[in-house]
Amino acid sequence: VTWANPADFAGSVREWYERDRWTNQNLRAELWSEKDGLLGVLQDVADRWQITLRSLHGQASSTACWEIARTFYRYGEDMPIYVFHEGDFDPSGESIPAACLTHVRLILETKFHCERDIRFELIGFRSTDFDECNIESVEPKSKDLLLKAFYEKYGEDVRFAEVDALDKSILIGRVDDRLQELVDMNLWNASGEIETAEKAQIVSVLSTLAA
């Protein structure tokens, strides 16, 4: 990328600069997706709230778990970390994030010698979504090795669904609603006002160089 002059560059900086609004909050949050296909749907809400959006790619790899653990290690020891998950309502949708969190906690304990207050919350698909959102059950994967345990947990009449069956406005709205409940919005908005002032200061300095 090139610019005609410092003033031209200053205009770009105005768009790029973003203050970390989580600095003064007493929690952290992430948004996980079972599927890559949901990333485009969820990216906007993740960007607006400045939270990390991760895809577990069907099964979280050791490398992914290591990166998550390293990120969580950097957060404050007494700071709760909320993990919001979007996944299918089936054996894999339940086991994938559970296995990932188990691995992450193990890495934190054995490699970073610490613990973190990780709070898992299912955004969708939830068992109540079948009736509340009028979603039809789909056929389970008959070769799924975890299917038997799933039936034992929920009963033989359990229903199955893919998270994609939910309207994207529901998936996004639940993230918005939950974060508005958790975040100190006064501090969040105050940080936004500081960001606006800082942008103006940066542009002013760069524009002076262009004079």
Short mmCIF file of C-alpha atoms in Angstrom, two decimals:
data_model
loop_
_atom_site.label_atom_id
_atom_site.label_comp_id
_atom_site.label_asym_id
_atom_site.label_seq_id
_atom_site.Cartn_x
_atom_site.Cartn_y
_atom_site.Cartn_z
CA VAL A 1 0.00 0.00 0.00
CA THR A 2 1.30 3.43 -0.88
CA TRP A 3 0.17 7.00 -0.13
CA ALA A 4 0.57 10.28 -1.98
CA ASN A 5 1.75 12.17 1.11
CA PRO A 6 1.55 12.15 4.95
CA ALA A 7 -1.87 13.80 4.85
CA ASP A 8 -3.15 10.96 2.68
CA PHE A 9 -1.66 8.48 5.15
CA ALA A 10 -3.33 10.29 8.05
CA GLY A 11 -6.74 9.54 6.57
CA SER A 12 -5.92 5.83 6.55
CA VAL A 13 -4.72 5.91 10.15
CA ARG A 14 -8.08 7.34 11.20
CA GLU A 15 -9.74 4.17 9.93
CA TRP A 16 -7.13 1.74 11.29
CA TYR A 17 -6.62 2.96 14.83
CA GLU A 18 -8.72 1.16 17.40
CA ARG A 19 -8.32 1.39 21.16
CA ASP A 20 -8.51 -1.84 23.20
CA ARG A 21 -11.78 -1.36 25.08
CA TRP A 22 -11.22 -4.45 27.22
CA THR A 23 -8.34 -2.87 29.13
CA ASN A 24 -10.55 -1.60 31.96
CA GLN A 25 -13.01 -4.51 31.99
CA ASN A 26 -12.89 -7.25 34.64
CA LEU A 27 -13.43 -10.13 32.21
CA ARG A 28 -12.45 -11.40 28.77
CA ALA A 29 -14.47 -13.19 26.12
CA GLU A 30 -14.01 -15.30 23.00
CA LEU A 31 -16.39 -16.64 20.36
CA TRP A 32 -15.85 -20.19 19.09
CA SER A 33 -17.45 -21.85 16.09
CA GLU A 34 -17.58 -25.52 15.27
CA LYS A 35 -17.61 -24.71 11.56
CA ASP A 36 -15.52 -22.52 9.26
CA GLY A 37 -18.67 -21.67 7.33
CA LEU A 38 -20.00 -19.57 10.21
CA LEU A 39 -16.96 -17.31 10.41
CA GLY A 40 -18.29 -14.88 7.83
CA VAL A 41 -21.58 -14.63 9.72
CA LEU A 42 -19.92 -14.06 13.10
CA GLN A 43 -16.97 -11.88 12.11
CA ASP A 44 -18.88 -8.60 12.34
CA VAL A 45 -20.10 -9.14 15.89
CA ALA A 46 -16.63 -10.33 16.91
CA ASP A 47 -15.06 -7.19 15.43
CA ARG A 48 -17.59 -4.86 17.05
CA TRP A 49 -16.86 -6.35 20.47
CA GLN A 50 -13.12 -6.78 19.83
CA ILE A 51 -13.23 -10.46 20.75
CA THR A 52 -11.28 -13.31 19.22
CA LEU A 53 -13.27 -15.50 16.83
CA ARG A 54 -11.96 -19.05 16.51
CA SER A 55 -13.03 -21.99 14.39
CA LEU A 56 -12.38 -25.39 15.90
CA HIS A 57 -12.35 -26.85 12.36
CA GLY A 58 -14.45 -29.84 13.36
CA GLN A 59 -11.89 -30.80 16.01
CA ALA A 60 -9.47 -28.50 17.79
CA SER A 61 -5.84 -29.34 17.01
CA SER A 62 -3.05 -29.43 19.58
CA THR A 63 -1.63 -26.27 18.01
CA ALA A 64 -4.97 -24.47 18.36
CA CYS A 65 -5.29 -25.54 21.99
CA TRP A 66 -1.76 -24.31 22.68
CA GLU A 67 -2.55 -20.90 21.18
CA ILE A 68 -5.74 -20.63 23.24
CA ALA A 69 -3.91 -21.59 26.43
CA ARG A 70 -1.17 -19.06 25.76
CA THR A 71 -3.76 -16.33 25.22
CA PHE A 72 -5.63 -17.25 28.41
CA TYR A 73 -2.36 -17.30 30.36
CA ARG A 74 -1.79 -13.65 29.51
CA TYR A 75 -5.08 -12.59 31.08
CA GLY A 76 -5.31 -11.70 34.76
CA GLU A 77 -5.32 -14.58 37.21
CA ASP A 78 -8.68 -13.60 38.75
CA MET A 79 -10.29 -12.55 35.47
CA PRO A 80 -13.11 -14.82 34.23
CA ILE A 81 -12.84 -15.81 30.59
CA TYR A 82 -16.16 -16.39 28.85
CA VAL A 83 -16.14 -18.78 25.89
CA PHE A 84 -19.27 -18.49 23.74
CA HIS A 85 -19.73 -21.47 21.43
CA GLU A 86 -21.75 -21.94 18.25
CA GLY A 87 -22.07 -25.61 17.31
CA ASP A 88 -24.38 -28.41 16.20
CA PHE A 89 -26.69 -30.18 18.60
CA ASP A 90 -25.24 -33.64 18.21
CA PRO A 91 -22.47 -35.74 19.81
CA SER A 92 -19.65 -33.92 17.99
CA GLY A 93 -21.10 -30.49 18.68
CA GLU A 94 -20.95 -31.28 22.36
CA SER A 95 -17.68 -33.19 22.52
CA ILE A 96 -15.49 -30.88 20.38
CA PRO A 97 -15.50 -27.81 22.66
CA ALA A 98 -15.41 -30.01 25.77
CA ALA A 99 -12.28 -31.81 24.53
CA CYS A 100 -10.70 -28.50 23.54
CA LEU A 101 -11.30 -26.94 26.96
CA THR A 102 -9.94 -30.03 28.70
CA HIS A 103 -6.76 -29.80 26.61
CA VAL A 104 -6.45 -26.06 27.21
CA ARG A 105 -6.76 -26.48 30.97
CA LEU A 106 -4.15 -29.24 30.89
CA ILE A 107 -1.70 -27.02 28.99
CA LEU A 108 -2.30 -24.16 31.43
CA GLU A 109 -1.58 -26.48 34.34
CA THR A 110 1.42 -28.38 32.97
CA LYS A 111 3.14 -25.78 30.77
CA PHE A 112 2.15 -22.43 32.29
CA HIS A 113 1.68 -23.71 35.86
CA CYS A 114 -1.55 -21.81 36.41
CA GLU A 115 -5.31 -22.08 36.33
CA ARG A 116 -7.86 -19.79 34.72
CA ASP A 117 -11.55 -19.23 35.41
CA ILE A 118 -12.95 -20.38 32.05
CA ARG A 119 -16.73 -20.16 31.73
CA PHE A 120 -18.24 -22.00 28.78
CA GLU A 121 -21.60 -20.81 27.42
CA LEU A 122 -23.50 -22.39 24.55
CA ILE A 123 -24.93 -19.75 22.21
CA GLY A 124 -26.45 -22.24 19.82
CA PHE A 125 -27.64 -24.75 18.90
CA ARG A 126 -29.54 -25.29 22.17
CA SER A 127 -32.02 -28.06 22.92
CA THR A 128 -34.73 -25.42 23.43
CA ASP A 129 -34.19 -24.06 19.91
CA PHE A 130 -36.13 -26.90 18.30
CA ASP A 131 -39.45 -25.68 19.67
CA GLU A 132 -38.66 -21.98 20.14
CA CYS A 133 -37.37 -21.57 16.58
CA ASN A 134 -39.50 -24.27 14.93
CA ILE A 135 -36.51 -26.36 13.79
CA GLU A 136 -36.99 -29.88 12.49
CA SER A 137 -34.70 -32.64 13.69
CA VAL A 138 -32.23 -34.16 11.21
CA GLU A 139 -30.94 -37.69 11.03
CA PRO A 140 -27.89 -38.37 13.22
CA LYS A 141 -24.63 -39.68 11.80
CA SER A 142 -25.07 -43.43 12.31
CA LYS A 143 -21.31 -44.07 12.37
CA ASP A 144 -20.65 -41.50 15.10
CA LEU A 145 -18.87 -43.36 17.90
CA LEU A 146 -20.31 -40.96 20.47
CA LEU A 147 -23.91 -41.49 19.39
CA LYS A 148 -24.64 -44.16 22.03
CA ALA A 149 -23.46 -41.93 24.88
CA PHE A 150 -25.53 -39.06 23.47
CA TYR A 151 -28.67 -41.22 23.53
CA GLU A 152 -27.88 -42.32 27.07
CA LYS A 153 -27.56 -38.70 28.18
CA TYR A 154 -30.61 -37.22 26.45
CA GLY A 155 -32.85 -40.24 25.84
CA GLU A 156 -33.86 -42.19 22.74
CA ASP A 157 -36.20 -39.40 21.58
CA VAL A 158 -33.43 -36.80 21.46
CA ARG A 159 -33.42 -34.56 18.40
CA PHE A 160 -30.45 -33.48 16.26
CA ALA A 161 -29.70 -30.22 14.44
CA GLU A 162 -26.95 -28.25 12.77
CA VAL A 163 -26.27 -24.78 14.10
CA ASP A 164 -26.68 -23.43 10.54
CA ALA A 165 -30.42 -24.07 10.92
CA LEU A 166 -30.66 -21.04 13.20
CA ASP A 167 -31.11 -17.66 11.57
CA LYS A 168 -27.89 -15.67 11.69
CA SER A 169 -29.68 -12.83 13.48
CA ILE A 170 -30.28 -15.20 16.41
CA LEU A 171 -26.64 -16.29 16.58
CA ILE A 172 -25.42 -12.69 16.42
CA GLY A 173 -28.12 -11.35 18.72
CA ARG A 174 -27.33 -13.80 21.49
CA VAL A 175 -23.68 -12.75 21.49
CA ASP A 176 -24.68 -9.07 21.57
CA ASP A 177 -27.18 -9.60 24.38
CA ARG A 178 -24.80 -11.61 26.55
CA LEU A 179 -21.90 -9.20 26.20
CA GLN A 180 -24.13 -6.23 26.98
CA GLU A 181 -25.02 -8.01 30.22
CA LEU A 182 -21.41 -8.76 31.15
CA VAL A 183 -19.52 -5.67 29.99
CA ASP A 184 -19.41 -2.39 31.94
CA MET A 185 -20.91 -0.29 29.15
CA ASN A 186 -20.03 3.01 30.83
CA LEU A 187 -16.34 2.12 30.69
CA TRP A 188 -16.77 0.70 27.19
CA ASN A 189 -18.33 3.89 25.85
CA ALA A 190 -15.84 6.09 27.67
CA SER A 191 -13.03 4.18 25.98
CA GLY A 192 -14.72 4.87 22.64
CA GLU A 193 -14.71 8.59 23.36
CA ILE A 194 -10.99 8.47 24.18
CA GLU A 195 -10.41 6.59 20.92
CA THR A 196 -12.14 9.35 18.94
CA ALA A 197 -9.94 11.99 20.58
CA GLU A 198 -6.79 9.95 19.98
CA LYS A 199 -7.64 9.54 16.30
CA ALA A 200 -8.01 13.28 15.94
CA GLN A 201 -4.66 13.80 17.66
CA ILE A 202 -2.88 11.31 15.40
CA VAL A 203 -4.35 12.89 12.26
CA SER A 204 -3.37 16.35 13.50
CA VAL A 205 0.26 15.33 14.05
CA LEU A 206 0.54 13.60 10.66
CA SER A 207 -1.14 16.52 8.90
CA THR A 208 1.42 18.87 10.47
CA LEU A 209 4.20 16.79 8.94
CA ALA A 210 2.56 17.17 5.57
CA ALA A 211 2.42 20.95 5.81
#
